[in-house]
Amino acid sequence: IREGGHDFTFLTRDLHHYLRAAPEGAAHPLLGARNVITVDTNDIDALLLETERLHEALRFDGVITSCDYYLPAVARIAGHLGLPGSPPQAVEDACRKDATRRVLTDAGVPGPRFAVQEEWADIARAAREIGYPLVVKPVDLCAGMYVRRVDDEEQLAAAVRALADFPVNARGQRRERTVLLEELLDGPEVSVETVSHAGAVHVLGVTDKSIGGAPAFIETGHMFPAALPAADVEAAEQTALAALKALRLTDGVVAHTEIKLTPAGPRVVEVNPRPAGNRITELVRHVTGIDLAAAFVEVALGREPDLRHSDTGLRSAAIGFLVPDTAGTLESLDGGELRDAPSVLEMQLAAPGKQVKAAGSNNDYLGHVMAGDAEGLDARDRVEVLLGELRSGLVIR
């Protein structure tokens, strides 16, 4: 926001949540805010009243968030104040996995067979009708939290109990009891990165994804652009565009749409009405020169973003994550000379002494390494070699 020459006012229910996350001795980004206002961001009525009051004095031009759990609130604020953005109901439908399924099914956009239930008897019956193995999902969490493959009713019961034991999310919002059951889809998973402005959806490209941590679905790596046949790229892009149109996400949004390329054709996994996580935006920037974070700001202001490609010297960029499969204390993890390898773009590793648990979601990484390839689509292979070297020096006791 500041790099674009804009001022901003920051609203939060807990400023210390952000200050605690600042590196020791570093200037916190929020110090650049024009104002920092404390308000209960989980109370939408209070939030609308406060933003309306502030708008009278400060005359905002846009509203934005970097947190999945506040995307619907931001859309409501923008609609309330007459600021740019997607329709509030469209954002709500995209953020609620069960609503996404219903909207896409009604529009004929392909996805898995699914059921939405609350009570155990109904959940068990729906699972039998869909057939095992299947996927259990919360309807209102992110980062792959509590998304599990289940192969029988015993595993299903355990997954449902785990969800019930997590009634409040990381932002203090009470969760829905609803459980989403989906057919398990076979095939590689990709994501389509798009920017929508003034009714036009611009496709930046397709990113690949590797998954591990079964029975969880943990993202272990990505490459942009995906090494796929042109027909698969086209099919993924067209499916994502159909999903965005069905959800009415064609204005004022940067989106990250996940697609499974099954033997029967592409199937929509999720539609996220915000830029991709896991540093995918950086992969895109390294290859195309397009800054998706800047585009996110510009469309929130109702402005046409700069989506011109530039010659970055790289044909592909990839990232790989260190995913712990055991619990204990991190004793050793050293990037050493790997940080200076010619292809390395970025490396971030947890410090010794960190308490580690076996990963259950994308929130549990021990670090990552990013690399590029100037010649072709070999960035992922380079990352895998680097990850192998990092794992050889990883000690958890």
CSV table of N, CA, C and O in Angstrom, one decimal, residues 212-328:
chain,number,residue,atom,x,y,z
A,212,GLY,N,1.2,-33.7,0.4
A,212,GLY,CA,1.7,-34.7,1.3
A,212,GLY,C,1.0,-34.7,2.6
A,212,GLY,O,-0.1,-34.1,2.8
A,213,GLY,N,1.5,-35.4,3.6
A,213,GLY,CA,1.0,-35.4,4.9
A,213,GLY,C,-0.3,-36.2,5.1
A,213,GLY,O,-1.1,-35.9,6.1
A,214,ALA,N,-0.6,-37.2,4.3
A,214,ALA,CA,-1.8,-38.0,4.4
A,214,ALA,C,-2.0,-38.5,5.9
A,214,ALA,O,-1.0,-38.8,6.5
A,215,PRO,N,-3.2,-38.5,6.4
A,215,PRO,CA,-4.5,-38.3,5.7
A,215,PRO,C,-4.8,-36.8,5.5
A,215,PRO,O,-5.9,-36.5,5.0
A,216,ALA,N,-4.0,-35.9,6.0
A,216,ALA,CA,-4.2,-34.4,5.7
A,216,ALA,C,-3.8,-34.1,4.3
A,216,ALA,O,-3.2,-35.0,3.6
A,217,PHE,N,-4.1,-32.9,3.8
A,217,PHE,CA,-3.8,-32.5,2.5
A,217,PHE,C,-2.9,-31.3,2.6
A,217,PHE,O,-3.4,-30.1,2.6
A,218,ILE,N,-1.6,-31.5,2.8
A,218,ILE,CA,-0.6,-30.4,3.1
A,218,ILE,C,0.1,-30.1,1.8
A,218,ILE,O,0.7,-31.0,1.2
A,219,GLU,N,0.2,-28.8,1.5
A,219,GLU,CA,0.9,-28.4,0.3
A,219,GLU,C,2.4,-28.5,0.5
A,219,GLU,O,2.9,-27.8,1.5
A,220,THR,N,3.1,-29.3,-0.2
A,220,THR,CA,4.5,-29.4,0.0
A,220,THR,C,5.4,-28.7,-1.0
A,220,THR,O,6.6,-28.5,-0.8
A,221,GLY,N,4.7,-28.1,-2.1
A,221,GLY,CA,5.5,-27.4,-3.0
A,221,GLY,C,4.6,-26.9,-4.2
A,221,GLY,O,3.5,-27.4,-4.4
A,222,HIS,N,5.2,-25.9,-4.9
A,222,HIS,CA,4.5,-25.3,-6.1
A,222,HIS,C,5.5,-24.9,-7.1
A,222,HIS,O,6.7,-24.6,-6.8
A,223,MET,N,5.1,-24.9,-8.4
A,223,MET,CA,5.9,-24.3,-9.5
A,223,MET,C,5.0,-23.4,-10.4
A,223,MET,O,3.8,-23.8,-10.7
A,224,PHE,N,5.5,-22.3,-10.8
A,224,PHE,CA,4.8,-21.4,-11.8
A,224,PHE,C,5.8,-21.1,-12.9
A,224,PHE,O,6.9,-20.7,-12.6
A,225,PRO,N,5.3,-21.4,-14.1
A,225,PRO,CA,4.1,-22.0,-14.5
A,225,PRO,C,4.1,-23.5,-14.4
A,225,PRO,O,5.2,-24.1,-14.4
A,226,ALA,N,3.0,-24.1,-14.3
A,226,ALA,CA,2.9,-25.6,-14.2
A,226,ALA,C,3.4,-26.2,-15.5
A,226,ALA,O,3.2,-25.7,-16.6
A,227,ALA,N,4.1,-27.3,-15.4
A,227,ALA,CA,4.6,-28.1,-16.5
A,227,ALA,C,3.5,-29.0,-17.0
A,227,ALA,O,3.5,-30.2,-16.6
A,228,LEU,N,2.6,-28.5,-17.8
A,228,LEU,CA,1.5,-29.2,-18.2
A,228,LEU,C,1.3,-29.1,-19.8
A,228,LEU,O,1.7,-28.1,-20.4
A,229,PRO,N,0.6,-30.1,-20.4
A,229,PRO,CA,0.3,-30.0,-21.8
A,229,PRO,C,-0.6,-28.7,-22.0
A,229,PRO,O,-1.4,-28.4,-21.1
A,230,ALA,N,-0.6,-28.1,-23.1
A,230,ALA,CA,-1.3,-26.9,-23.4
A,230,ALA,C,-2.8,-27.2,-23.2
A,230,ALA,O,-3.6,-26.3,-22.7
A,231,ALA,N,-3.3,-28.4,-23.5
A,231,ALA,CA,-4.7,-28.7,-23.4
A,231,ALA,C,-5.2,-28.7,-22.0
A,231,ALA,O,-6.3,-28.2,-21.6
A,232,ASP,N,-4.3,-29.2,-21.1
A,232,ASP,CA,-4.6,-29.2,-19.6
A,232,ASP,C,-4.7,-27.8,-19.1
A,232,ASP,O,-5.5,-27.4,-18.2
A,233,VAL,N,-3.7,-26.9,-19.5
A,233,VAL,CA,-3.7,-25.6,-19.1
A,233,VAL,C,-4.9,-24.8,-19.5
A,233,VAL,O,-5.6,-24.1,-18.7
A,234,GLU,N,-5.3,-25.0,-20.7
A,234,GLU,CA,-6.5,-24.4,-21.2
A,234,GLU,C,-7.8,-24.9,-20.5
A,234,GLU,O,-8.6,-24.1,-20.1
A,235,ALA,N,-7.9,-26.2,-20.2
A,235,ALA,CA,-9.0,-26.7,-19.5
A,235,ALA,C,-9.1,-26.2,-18.1
A,235,ALA,O,-10.2,-25.8,-17.6
A,236,ALA,N,-8.0,-26.1,-17.4
A,236,ALA,CA,-7.9,-25.5,-16.1
A,236,ALA,C,-8.4,-24.1,-16.1
A,236,ALA,O,-9.2,-23.6,-15.2
A,237,GLU,N,-7.8,-23.3,-17.0
A,237,GLU,CA,-8.2,-21.9,-17.0
A,237,GLU,C,-9.7,-21.7,-17.3
A,237,GLU,O,-10.3,-20.8,-16.7
A,238,GLN,N,-10.2,-22.4,-18.3
A,238,GLN,CA,-11.6,-22.2,-18.6
A,238,GLN,C,-12.5,-22.6,-17.5
A,238,GLN,O,-13.6,-22.0,-17.2
A,239,THR,N,-12.1,-23.7,-16.7
A,239,THR,CA,-12.9,-24.1,-15.6
A,239,THR,C,-12.9,-23.0,-14.5
A,239,THR,O,-13.9,-22.7,-13.9
A,240,ALA,N,-11.7,-22.5,-14.3
A,240,ALA,CA,-11.6,-21.4,-13.3
A,240,ALA,C,-12.5,-20.2,-13.7
A,240,ALA,O,-13.2,-19.6,-12.8
A,241,LEU,N,-12.4,-19.8,-14.9
A,241,LEU,CA,-13.2,-18.7,-15.4
A,241,LEU,C,-14.7,-18.9,-15.2
A,241,LEU,O,-15.5,-18.0,-14.8
A,242,ALA,N,-15.1,-20.2,-15.5
A,242,ALA,CA,-16.5,-20.5,-15.3
A,242,ALA,C,-16.9,-20.4,-13.8
A,242,ALA,O,-18.0,-19.9,-13.5
A,243,ALA,N,-16.0,-20.8,-12.9
A,243,ALA,CA,-16.3,-20.7,-11.5
A,243,ALA,C,-16.4,-19.3,-11.0
A,243,ALA,O,-17.3,-18.9,-10.3
A,244,LEU,N,-15.5,-18.5,-11.5
A,244,LEU,CA,-15.5,-17.0,-11.1
A,244,LEU,C,-16.8,-16.3,-11.6
A,244,LEU,O,-17.4,-15.5,-10.9
A,245,LYS,N,-17.2,-16.7,-12.8
A,245,LYS,CA,-18.4,-16.1,-13.4
A,245,LYS,C,-19.6,-16.5,-12.6
A,245,LYS,O,-20.5,-15.7,-12.3
A,246,ALA,N,-19.7,-17.8,-12.2
A,246,ALA,CA,-20.8,-18.3,-11.5
A,246,ALA,C,-20.9,-17.7,-10.1
A,246,ALA,O,-22.0,-17.4,-9.6
A,247,LEU,N,-19.8,-17.4,-9.5
A,247,LEU,CA,-19.7,-16.8,-8.2
A,247,LEU,C,-19.8,-15.3,-8.2
A,247,LEU,O,-19.9,-14.6,-7.2
A,248,ARG,N,-19.8,-14.7,-9.4
A,248,ARG,CA,-19.9,-13.3,-9.6
A,248,ARG,C,-18.6,-12.6,-9.1
A,248,ARG,O,-18.7,-11.5,-8.5
A,249,LEU,N,-17.5,-13.2,-9.3
A,249,LEU,CA,-16.2,-12.6,-8.8
A,249,LEU,C,-15.5,-12.1,-10.1
A,249,LEU,O,-14.4,-12.6,-10.4
A,250,THR,N,-16.1,-11.1,-10.7
A,250,THR,CA,-15.5,-10.6,-12.0
A,250,THR,C,-15.1,-9.1,-11.9
A,250,THR,O,-14.8,-8.5,-12.9
A,251,ASP,N,-15.1,-8.6,-10.7
A,251,ASP,CA,-14.7,-7.2,-10.5
A,251,ASP,C,-14.1,-7.0,-9.2
A,251,ASP,O,-14.6,-7.4,-8.1
A,252,GLY,N,-12.9,-6.3,-9.2
A,252,GLY,CA,-12.3,-5.9,-7.9
A,252,GLY,C,-11.8,-7.1,-7.1
A,252,GLY,O,-11.9,-7.0,-5.8
A,253,VAL,N,-11.2,-8.1,-7.7
A,253,VAL,CA,-10.8,-9.2,-6.9
A,253,VAL,C,-9.5,-9.9,-7.6
A,253,VAL,O,-9.5,-10.0,-8.8
A,254,VAL,N,-8.6,-10.3,-6.7
A,254,VAL,CA,-7.5,-11.2,-7.2
A,254,VAL,C,-7.9,-12.6,-6.6
A,254,VAL,O,-8.2,-12.7,-5.4
A,255,ALA,N,-7.9,-13.6,-7.5
A,255,ALA,CA,-8.4,-14.9,-7.1
A,255,ALA,C,-7.4,-16.0,-7.3
A,255,ALA,O,-6.5,-15.9,-8.2
A,256,HIS,N,-7.6,-17.0,-6.5
A,256,HIS,CA,-6.7,-18.2,-6.5
A,256,HIS,C,-7.7,-19.4,-6.6
A,256,HIS,O,-8.2,-19.8,-5.5
A,257,THR,N,-7.9,-20.0,-7.7
A,257,THR,CA,-8.9,-21.1,-7.9
A,257,THR,C,-8.2,-22.4,-8.1
A,257,THR,O,-7.3,-22.6,-9.0
A,258,GLU,N,-8.5,-23.3,-7.2
A,258,GLU,CA,-7.8,-24.6,-7.2
A,258,GLU,C,-8.6,-25.6,-8.0
A,258,GLU,O,-9.9,-25.8,-7.8
A,259,ILE,N,-7.9,-26.4,-8.8
A,259,ILE,CA,-8.6,-27.3,-9.8
A,259,ILE,C,-7.9,-28.7,-9.7
A,259,ILE,O,-6.6,-28.7,-9.7
A,260,LYS,N,-8.7,-29.7,-9.7
A,260,LYS,CA,-8.1,-31.1,-9.9
A,260,LYS,C,-8.3,-31.5,-11.3
A,260,LYS,O,-9.4,-31.4,-11.9
A,261,LEU,N,-7.2,-32.0,-12.0
A,261,LEU,CA,-7.3,-32.5,-13.3
A,261,LEU,C,-7.5,-34.0,-13.3
A,261,LEU,O,-6.6,-34.8,-13.3
A,262,THR,N,-8.8,-34.4,-13.2
A,262,THR,CA,-9.2,-35.8,-13.1
A,262,THR,C,-9.2,-36.4,-14.5
A,262,THR,O,-9.3,-35.7,-15.5
A,263,PRO,N,-9.3,-37.8,-14.5
A,263,PRO,CA,-9.4,-38.4,-15.8
A,263,PRO,C,-10.7,-38.0,-16.5
A,263,PRO,O,-10.8,-38.1,-17.8
A,264,ALA,N,-11.7,-37.6,-15.7
A,264,ALA,CA,-13.0,-37.2,-16.3
A,264,ALA,C,-13.0,-35.7,-16.7
A,264,ALA,O,-14.1,-35.2,-17.2
A,265,GLY,N,-11.9,-35.0,-16.5
A,265,GLY,CA,-11.9,-33.6,-16.8
A,265,GLY,C,-11.6,-32.8,-15.5
A,265,GLY,O,-11.6,-33.3,-14.4
A,266,PRO,N,-11.4,-31.4,-15.7
A,266,PRO,CA,-11.2,-30.6,-14.5
A,266,PRO,C,-12.3,-30.5,-13.6
A,266,PRO,O,-13.5,-30.5,-14.0
A,267,ARG,N,-12.0,-30.4,-12.3
A,267,ARG,CA,-13.0,-30.3,-11.2
A,267,ARG,C,-12.6,-29.2,-10.3
A,267,ARG,O,-11.4,-29.2,-9.9
A,268,VAL,N,-13.5,-28.3,-9.9
A,268,VAL,CA,-13.1,-27.2,-9.0
A,268,VAL,C,-13.0,-27.8,-7.6
A,268,VAL,O,-13.9,-28.4,-7.1
A,269,VAL,N,-11.9,-27.4,-6.9
A,269,VAL,CA,-11.7,-27.8,-5.5
A,269,VAL,C,-12.2,-26.6,-4.6
A,269,VAL,O,-13.0,-26.8,-3.8
A,270,GLU,N,-11.6,-25.4,-4.8
A,270,GLU,CA,-12.0,-24.3,-4.0
A,270,GLU,C,-11.8,-23.0,-4.9
A,270,GLU,O,-10.9,-23.0,-5.8
A,271,VAL,N,-12.5,-22.0,-4.5
A,271,VAL,CA,-12.2,-20.6,-5.1
A,271,VAL,C,-11.9,-19.7,-4.0
A,271,VAL,O,-12.8,-19.5,-3.1
A,272,ASN,N,-10.7,-19.1,-4.0
A,272,ASN,CA,-10.3,-18.2,-3.0
A,272,ASN,C,-10.3,-16.8,-3.5
A,272,ASN,O,-9.5,-16.5,-4.4
A,273,PRO,N,-11.1,-15.9,-3.0
A,273,PRO,CA,-11.2,-14.5,-3.5
A,273,PRO,C,-10.2,-13.6,-2.9
A,273,PRO,O,-10.4,-12.5,-2.4
A,274,ARG,N,-8.9,-14.0,-3.0
A,274,ARG,CA,-7.8,-13.2,-2.6
A,274,ARG,C,-6.5,-13.8,-3.2
A,274,ARG,O,-6.5,-14.9,-3.8
A,275,PRO,N,-5.4,-13.1,-3.2
A,275,PRO,CA,-4.2,-13.6,-3.8
A,275,PRO,C,-3.8,-15.0,-3.2
A,275,PRO,O,-4.1,-15.3,-2.0
A,276,ALA,N,-3.1,-15.8,-3.9
A,276,ALA,CA,-2.6,-17.1,-3.5
A,276,ALA,C,-1.7,-16.9,-2.3
A,276,ALA,O,-0.9,-15.9,-2.2
A,277,GLY,N,-1.7,-17.9,-1.4
A,277,GLY,CA,-0.7,-18.0,-0.3
A,277,GLY,C,0.5,-18.8,-0.6
A,277,GLY,O,0.7,-19.1,-1.8
A,278,ASN,N,1.2,-19.1,0.4
A,278,ASN,CA,2.4,-20.0,0.2
A,278,ASN,C,3.4,-19.4,-0.8
A,278,ASN,O,4.1,-20.2,-1.5
A,279,ARG,N,3.5,-18.1,-0.8
A,279,ARG,CA,4.5,-17.4,-1.7
A,279,ARG,C,4.3,-17.6,-3.2
A,279,ARG,O,5.2,-17.3,-4.0
A,280,ILE,N,3.1,-18.1,-3.6
A,280,ILE,CA,2.8,-18.3,-5.0
A,280,ILE,C,2.9,-16.9,-5.7
A,280,ILE,O,3.3,-16.8,-6.9
A,281,THR,N,2.5,-15.9,-5.0
A,281,THR,CA,2.5,-14.5,-5.6
A,281,THR,C,4.0,-14.2,-6.0
A,281,THR,O,4.2,-13.5,-7.0
A,282,GLU,N,4.9,-14.6,-5.2
A,282,GLU,CA,6.3,-14.4,-5.5
A,282,GLU,C,6.8,-15.2,-6.6
A,282,GLU,O,7.7,-14.7,-7.4
A,283,LEU,N,6.3,-16.4,-6.8
A,283,LEU,CA,6.7,-17.2,-8.0
A,283,LEU,C,6.2,-16.5,-9.2
A,283,LEU,O,7.0,-16.4,-10.2
A,284,VAL,N,5.0,-16.0,-9.2
A,284,VAL,CA,4.5,-15.3,-10.3
A,284,VAL,C,5.3,-14.0,-10.6
A,284,VAL,O,5.7,-13.7,-11.8
A,285,ARG,N,5.7,-13.3,-9.6
A,285,ARG,CA,6.5,-12.1,-9.8
A,285,ARG,C,7.8,-12.4,-10.4
A,285,ARG,O,8.3,-11.7,-11.3
A,286,HIS,N,8.5,-13.4,-9.9
A,286,HIS,CA,9.8,-13.8,-10.4
A,286,HIS,C,9.8,-14.2,-11.9
A,286,HIS,O,10.8,-14.0,-12.6
A,287,VAL,N,8.7,-14.8,-12.3
A,287,VAL,CA,8.6,-15.2,-13.7
A,287,VAL,C,8.1,-14.2,-14.7
A,287,VAL,O,8.6,-14.0,-15.8
A,288,THR,N,7.0,-13.4,-14.2
A,288,THR,CA,6.4,-12.5,-15.1
A,288,THR,C,6.6,-11.0,-14.8
A,288,THR,O,6.4,-10.2,-15.7
A,289,GLY,N,7.2,-10.7,-13.6
A,289,GLY,CA,7.3,-9.3,-13.2
A,289,GLY,C,6.1,-8.7,-12.7
A,289,GLY,O,6.1,-7.5,-12.3
A,290,ILE,N,4.9,-9.4,-12.7
A,290,ILE,CA,3.7,-8.9,-12.2
A,290,ILE,C,3.6,-9.0,-10.7
A,290,ILE,O,3.8,-10.1,-10.2
A,291,ASP,N,3.3,-7.9,-10.0
A,291,ASP,CA,3.2,-7.9,-8.6
A,291,ASP,C,1.7,-8.0,-8.2
A,291,ASP,O,0.9,-7.1,-8.3
A,292,LEU,N,1.3,-9.3,-7.8
A,292,LEU,CA,-0.1,-9.5,-7.4
A,292,LEU,C,-0.5,-8.8,-6.2
A,292,LEU,O,-1.7,-8.4,-6.0
A,293,ALA,N,0.4,-8.5,-5.2
A,293,ALA,CA,0.1,-7.7,-4.1
A,293,ALA,C,-0.3,-6.3,-4.5
A,293,ALA,O,-1.3,-5.7,-4.0
A,294,ALA,N,0.5,-5.7,-5.4
A,294,ALA,CA,0.1,-4.4,-5.9
A,294,ALA,C,-1.2,-4.4,-6.6
A,294,ALA,O,-2.0,-3.5,-6.5
A,295,ALA,N,-1.4,-5.4,-7.4
A,295,ALA,CA,-2.7,-5.6,-8.1
A,295,ALA,C,-3.9,-5.7,-7.2
A,295,ALA,O,-4.9,-5.1,-7.4
A,296,PHE,N,-3.7,-6.4,-6.1
A,296,PHE,CA,-4.7,-6.5,-5.1
A,296,PHE,C,-5.1,-5.1,-4.5
A,296,PHE,O,-6.3,-4.8,-4.3
A,297,VAL,N,-4.1,-4.3,-4.3
A,297,VAL,CA,-4.3,-2.9,-3.8
A,297,VAL,C,-5.1,-2.1,-4.8
A,297,VAL,O,-6.1,-1.4,-4.6
A,298,GLU,N,-4.6,-2.2,-6.1
A,298,GLU,CA,-5.2,-1.3,-7.1
A,298,GLU,C,-6.7,-1.7,-7.4
A,298,GLU,O,-7.5,-0.8,-7.6
A,299,VAL,N,-7.0,-3.0,-7.5
A,299,VAL,CA,-8.4,-3.3,-7.7
A,299,VAL,C,-9.3,-3.0,-6.5
A,299,VAL,O,-10.5,-2.7,-6.7
A,300,ALA,N,-8.7,-3.0,-5.3
A,300,ALA,CA,-9.5,-2.5,-4.1
A,300,ALA,C,-9.8,-1.0,-4.2
A,300,ALA,O,-10.7,-0.6,-3.6
A,301,LEU,N,-9.0,-0.3,-5.0
A,301,LEU,CA,-9.2,1.1,-5.2
A,301,LEU,C,-10.0,1.4,-6.4
A,301,LEU,O,-10.3,2.6,-6.8
A,302,GLY,N,-10.4,0.3,-7.1
A,302,GLY,CA,-11.2,0.5,-8.4
A,302,GLY,C,-10.3,0.9,-9.5
A,302,GLY,O,-10.9,1.4,-10.6
A,303,ARG,N,-9.0,0.7,-9.5
A,303,ARG,CA,-8.1,1.1,-10.5
A,303,ARG,C,-7.7,-0.1,-11.4
A,303,ARG,O,-7.7,-1.2,-10.9
A,304,GLU,N,-7.4,0.1,-12.6
A,304,GLU,CA,-6.9,-0.9,-13.5
A,304,GLU,C,-5.5,-1.3,-13.1
A,304,GLU,O,-4.6,-0.4,-13.1
A,305,PRO,N,-5.2,-2.5,-12.7
A,305,PRO,CA,-3.8,-2.9,-12.3
A,305,PRO,C,-2.9,-3.1,-13.4
A,305,PRO,O,-3.3,-3.3,-14.6
A,306,ASP,N,-1.6,-3.0,-13.2
A,306,ASP,CA,-0.6,-3.1,-14.2
A,306,ASP,C,-0.3,-4.6,-14.3
A,306,ASP,O,0.4,-5.2,-13.4
A,307,LEU,N,-0.7,-5.2,-15.4
A,307,LEU,CA,-0.6,-6.7,-15.6
A,307,LEU,C,0.3,-7.0,-16.8
A,307,LEU,O,0.3,-8.0,-17.4
A,308,ARG,N,1.2,-6.0,-17.1
A,308,ARG,CA,2.1,-6.2,-18.2
A,308,ARG,C,3.3,-7.1,-17.8
A,308,ARG,O,3.9,-6.9,-16.7
A,309,HIS,N,3.6,-8.1,-18.6
A,309,HIS,CA,4.7,-9.0,-18.4
A,309,HIS,C,6.0,-8.3,-18.7
A,309,HIS,O,6.1,-7.4,-19.6
A,310,SER,N,7.0,-8.6,-17.9
A,310,SER,CA,8.4,-8.1,-18.2
A,310,SER,C,9.4,-9.2,-18.2
A,310,SER,O,9.1,-10.3,-17.7
A,311,ASP,N,10.5,-9.0,-18.8
A,311,ASP,CA,11.5,-10.0,-18.9
A,311,ASP,C,12.3,-10.1,-17.6
A,311,ASP,O,13.2,-9.2,-17.3
A,312,THR,N,12.0,-11.1,-16.8
A,312,THR,CA,12.7,-11.2,-15.5
A,312,THR,C,14.0,-12.1,-15.6
A,312,THR,O,14.7,-12.2,-14.6
A,313,GLY,N,14.2,-12.8,-16.7
A,313,GLY,CA,15.3,-13.7,-16.9
A,313,GLY,C,15.0,-15.1,-16.4
A,313,GLY,O,15.9,-15.9,-16.4
A,314,LEU,N,13.8,-15.3,-15.9
A,314,LEU,CA,13.4,-16.7,-15.4
A,314,LEU,C,12.3,-17.2,-16.2
A,314,LEU,O,11.3,-16.5,-16.6
A,315,ARG,N,12.3,-18.5,-16.5
A,315,ARG,CA,11.2,-19.2,-17.2
A,315,ARG,C,10.3,-19.9,-16.2
A,315,ARG,O,9.1,-20.1,-16.5
A,316,SER,N,10.8,-20.3,-15.1
A,316,SER,CA,10.0,-20.9,-14.0
A,316,SER,C,10.6,-20.6,-12.7
A,316,SER,O,11.8,-20.3,-12.5
A,317,ALA,N,9.7,-20.7,-11.7
A,317,ALA,CA,10.1,-20.5,-10.3
A,317,ALA,C,9.3,-21.5,-9.4
A,317,ALA,O,8.1,-21.7,-9.7
A,318,ALA,N,9.9,-22.1,-8.4
A,318,ALA,CA,9.3,-23.1,-7.6
A,318,ALA,C,9.6,-22.9,-6.1
A,318,ALA,O,10.7,-22.3,-5.8
A,319,ILE,N,8.8,-23.4,-5.3
A,319,ILE,CA,9.0,-23.4,-3.8
A,319,ILE,C,8.7,-24.7,-3.3
A,319,ILE,O,7.8,-25.5,-3.7
A,320,GLY,N,9.5,-25.1,-2.3
A,320,GLY,CA,9.3,-26.4,-1.5
A,320,GLY,C,9.3,-26.1,-0.1
A,320,GLY,O,10.0,-25.3,0.4
A,321,PHE,N,8.5,-26.8,0.7
A,321,PHE,CA,8.3,-26.6,2.1
A,321,PHE,C,8.8,-27.8,2.9
A,321,PHE,O,8.7,-29.0,2.5
A,322,LEU,N,9.4,-27.5,4.0
A,322,LEU,CA,9.9,-28.6,5.0
A,322,LEU,C,8.7,-28.9,5.9
A,322,LEU,O,8.2,-28.0,6.7
A,323,VAL,N,8.1,-30.1,5.7
A,323,VAL,CA,6.9,-30.5,6.4
A,323,VAL,C,7.3,-31.5,7.5
A,323,VAL,O,7.7,-32.6,7.2
A,324,PRO,N,7.3,-31.2,8.8
A,324,PRO,CA,7.7,-32.1,9.8
A,324,PRO,C,6.7,-33.3,10.0
A,324,PRO,O,5.4,-33.1,9.9
A,325,ASP,N,7.2,-34.5,10.1
A,325,ASP,CA,6.3,-35.6,10.3
A,325,ASP,C,6.4,-36.2,11.7
A,325,ASP,O,5.9,-37.3,12.0
A,326,THR,N,7.1,-35.5,12.6
A,326,THR,CA,7.3,-36.0,14.0
A,326,THR,C,7.3,-34.8,14.9
A,326,THR,O,7.5,-33.7,14.5
A,327,ALA,N,7.1,-35.1,16.2
A,327,ALA,CA,7.1,-34.0,17.2
A,327,ALA,C,8.4,-34.0,18.0
A,327,ALA,O,9.1,-35.0,18.1
A,328,GLY,N,8.7,-32.8,18.6
A,328,GLY,CA,9.9,-32.7,19.4
A,328,GLY,C,10.4,-31.3,19.4
A,328,GLY,O,9.6,-30.3,19.1
